[in-house]
């Protein structure tokens, strides 16, 4: 059976994973899989239906009945939950504030991981998240762990928010990022850790292009050796 090429990109919130993964996938002609968007989609639906976000079994059964689709077109990524375009709402602060809780349950993660592996079965992929190199795709040919200081990540989020016409305080962004880091790193099931064989890239003082070039270099060496 043909072995497809897998690039796993993990790291904390706002370290630049999705920006870098999108560019890489375009340059390489790979499919980009945004696993954070899948957890955000479930969080959005659970909130919309007033579900108890502390009930892991309830969330897992909601997920079973939920269709989550990631589509890529001219205008970038679109996310659909049961056919509804949720690309925008899954980025709202209300979803961001609760997605760590929803993603902390083993029952939820089991089904998400199953779906993510199915997506990676039939094509070359760049997949980003928190547990891709350690758990979802443990035999990925390239594993990258992106880091950046909390301050730098807050600045990046601030710029993104500004572009959307929102003006949050730096302080609130910094606190939200630090809190999400802690929740993602301290959860019992598949916490955010660097895989032993992942290559660490600190993006704090690098431009996006520099990060992409660094990873492309690593990919080229692994792909054609
Ligand atoms: O990458 P992101 O910020 O969109 O991810 C949203 C949340 O989903 C993040 O706080 C933790 C969770 N997540 C996860 O637990 N495992 C993944 N593979 C991806 C995201």
XYZ file of C-alpha atoms and ligand atoms in Angstrom:
245
model
C 0.000 0.000 0.000
C 1.245 3.460 -0.855
C 2.468 5.359 2.196
C 1.348 8.943 2.013
C 3.544 11.730 3.346
C 2.478 13.189 6.668
C 3.632 16.432 8.245
C 2.539 16.901 11.865
C 2.643 20.414 13.312
C 1.974 20.827 17.008
C 2.381 23.658 19.463
C 0.503 26.002 21.761
C -2.267 28.423 20.784
C -1.248 31.211 18.396
C 2.258 29.858 17.761
C 1.619 30.213 14.021
C 0.654 26.616 13.288
C -2.289 27.207 10.996
C -0.677 30.069 9.045
C 2.441 28.000 8.425
C 0.507 24.784 7.736
C -1.688 26.502 5.143
C 1.284 27.912 3.214
C 3.189 24.635 3.411
C 0.260 22.605 2.143
C -0.219 24.974 -0.777
C 3.479 24.881 -1.732
C 3.650 21.106 -1.480
C 0.223 20.321 -2.943
C -0.760 18.520 0.278
C -4.152 18.658 2.001
C -4.276 20.809 5.139
C -6.193 19.388 8.101
C -6.985 21.853 10.895
C -7.817 19.622 13.854
C -8.417 22.613 16.160
C -11.323 23.595 13.886
C -12.869 20.178 14.548
C -12.797 20.666 18.352
C -14.052 24.235 17.869
C -16.932 22.950 15.730
C -18.112 20.570 18.422
C -17.789 23.316 21.063
C -19.847 25.676 18.912
C -22.611 23.134 18.381
C -22.706 22.141 22.061
C -23.005 25.786 23.102
C -25.681 26.441 20.515
C -27.704 23.510 21.828
C -27.119 24.465 25.474
C -25.377 21.182 26.273
C -23.517 20.640 29.513
C -19.869 21.255 28.588
C -18.718 19.246 31.617
C -20.423 16.068 30.420
C -17.844 14.185 28.328
C -20.180 11.282 27.490
C -22.905 13.716 26.409
C -20.465 15.628 24.204
C -19.196 12.392 22.656
C -22.730 11.322 21.802
C -23.409 14.756 20.314
C -20.243 14.367 18.212
C -21.452 11.012 16.884
C -24.457 12.786 15.379
C -22.415 15.691 14.065
C -21.010 16.035 10.586
C -17.878 18.220 10.480
C -16.456 19.103 7.091
C -13.295 21.060 6.240
C -13.235 22.501 2.722
C -10.538 24.395 0.899
C -11.132 26.743 -1.970
C -10.011 30.000 -3.510
C -10.929 31.908 -0.353
C -9.138 29.628 2.063
C -10.571 27.175 4.522
C -14.267 26.833 5.232
C -15.725 24.774 8.055
C -19.212 23.256 8.001
C -21.142 21.697 10.873
C -24.132 19.676 9.653
C -24.030 21.769 6.484
C -23.959 25.149 8.285
C -21.009 27.424 7.487
C -19.361 28.007 10.893
C -16.021 29.353 9.614
C -16.463 32.652 11.461
C -18.337 31.727 14.660
C -15.930 28.949 15.662
C -13.272 31.680 16.154
C -15.404 33.761 18.531
C -13.924 34.303 22.014
C -16.855 32.405 23.548
C -15.829 29.264 21.636
C -12.089 29.839 22.262
C -12.743 30.099 25.986
C -14.465 26.696 26.186
C -12.760 24.579 23.541
C -10.022 23.394 25.922
C -12.694 21.988 28.236
C -14.562 20.232 25.426
C -11.318 18.782 24.048
C -10.236 17.460 27.439
C -12.567 14.438 27.419
C -11.170 11.062 26.360
C -14.441 10.021 24.698
C -14.455 13.145 22.544
C -10.764 12.833 21.617
C -11.142 9.160 20.655
C -13.720 9.943 17.982
C -11.905 13.073 16.767
C -8.654 11.131 16.406
C -10.467 8.374 14.507
C -11.863 10.954 12.054
C -8.487 12.671 11.708
C -6.753 9.395 10.854
C -9.390 8.623 8.213
C -8.766 12.059 6.658
C -5.028 11.338 6.502
C -5.453 7.873 4.974
C -5.855 8.784 1.350
C -3.542 11.707 0.601
C -0.404 13.604 1.604
C -1.284 15.877 4.527
C -0.146 18.724 6.704
C -2.061 18.320 9.961
C -1.855 20.780 12.834
C -3.011 20.524 16.423
C -1.719 19.566 19.868
C -1.332 15.773 19.752
C -0.665 15.077 16.086
C 2.969 13.949 16.376
C 2.434 12.163 19.678
C -0.882 10.483 19.070
C -2.828 11.045 15.846
C -0.024 10.399 13.349
C 2.800 8.882 15.426
C 4.641 7.710 12.320
C 4.482 11.023 10.450
C 7.644 11.478 8.355
C 8.074 15.052 9.611
C 7.071 16.303 13.062
C 7.419 19.964 13.958
C 6.806 21.591 17.333
C 6.303 25.346 17.035
C 6.936 27.614 19.996
C 6.714 31.379 20.545
C 6.702 33.553 23.643
C 3.316 34.426 25.174
C 3.925 38.132 24.437
C 4.668 37.497 20.784
C 1.606 35.290 20.426
C -0.607 37.932 22.042
C 0.689 40.504 19.528
C -0.094 38.145 16.633
C -3.625 37.508 17.914
C -4.090 41.250 18.395
C -3.242 41.902 14.736
C -5.609 39.140 13.594
C -8.421 40.576 15.709
C -7.725 44.097 14.412
C -8.100 42.874 10.859
C -11.546 41.602 11.786
C -12.441 45.003 13.219
C -12.186 43.950 16.868
C -9.968 45.647 19.461
C -9.372 43.442 22.492
C -6.863 44.551 25.142
C -3.382 43.020 24.991
C -3.769 42.056 28.619
C -6.912 39.999 27.959
C -5.289 38.281 24.963
C -2.152 37.463 26.960
C -4.211 36.022 29.813
C -6.436 33.985 27.501
C -3.409 32.486 25.717
C -1.593 31.649 28.952
C -4.733 30.050 30.391
C -5.354 27.950 27.285
C -1.686 26.819 27.295
C -2.070 25.671 30.856
C -5.312 23.791 30.188
C -3.925 22.128 27.035
C -0.693 21.099 28.784
C -2.233 19.930 32.027
C -5.126 17.831 30.764
C -4.961 14.127 31.567
C -5.677 12.784 28.063
C -3.154 13.489 25.270
C -1.802 16.733 26.752
C 0.193 19.147 24.643
C 3.783 17.872 24.709
C 6.528 17.811 22.131
C 6.951 14.365 20.567
C 10.428 12.993 21.251
C 11.228 12.915 17.560
C 9.715 16.342 16.750
C 11.925 19.187 15.598
C 11.393 22.296 17.673
C 11.152 25.646 15.887
C 10.934 28.819 17.972
C 9.062 31.324 15.823
C 9.326 34.305 18.196
C 11.843 36.231 16.135
C 11.226 34.602 12.755
C 9.003 35.790 9.928
C 6.371 33.414 8.551
C 8.459 32.926 5.409
C 11.496 32.008 7.488
C 9.509 29.406 9.414
C 8.047 27.973 6.205
C 11.504 27.779 4.566
C 12.946 26.024 7.597
C 10.211 23.386 7.516
C 10.393 23.006 3.717
C 14.098 22.270 4.112
C 13.365 19.553 6.647
C 10.614 18.091 4.435
C 12.852 18.033 1.353
C 15.596 16.185 3.246
C 13.162 13.545 4.557
C 11.241 13.179 1.328
C 14.079 12.666 -1.076
C 16.765 11.061 1.015
O -5.525 25.278 17.254
P -6.770 25.876 17.890
O -6.499 27.053 18.759
O -7.840 26.164 16.871
O -7.327 24.710 18.850
C -8.451 24.917 19.649
C -8.390 24.022 20.880
O -8.623 22.667 20.529
C -7.100 24.037 21.679
O -7.172 24.935 22.769
C -6.939 22.636 22.174
C -7.813 21.808 21.292
N -7.083 20.923 20.387
C -6.698 19.710 20.880
O -6.903 19.426 22.050
N -6.103 18.811 20.054
C -5.856 19.125 18.772
N -5.268 18.214 17.988
C -6.227 20.390 18.257
C -6.833 21.286 19.100
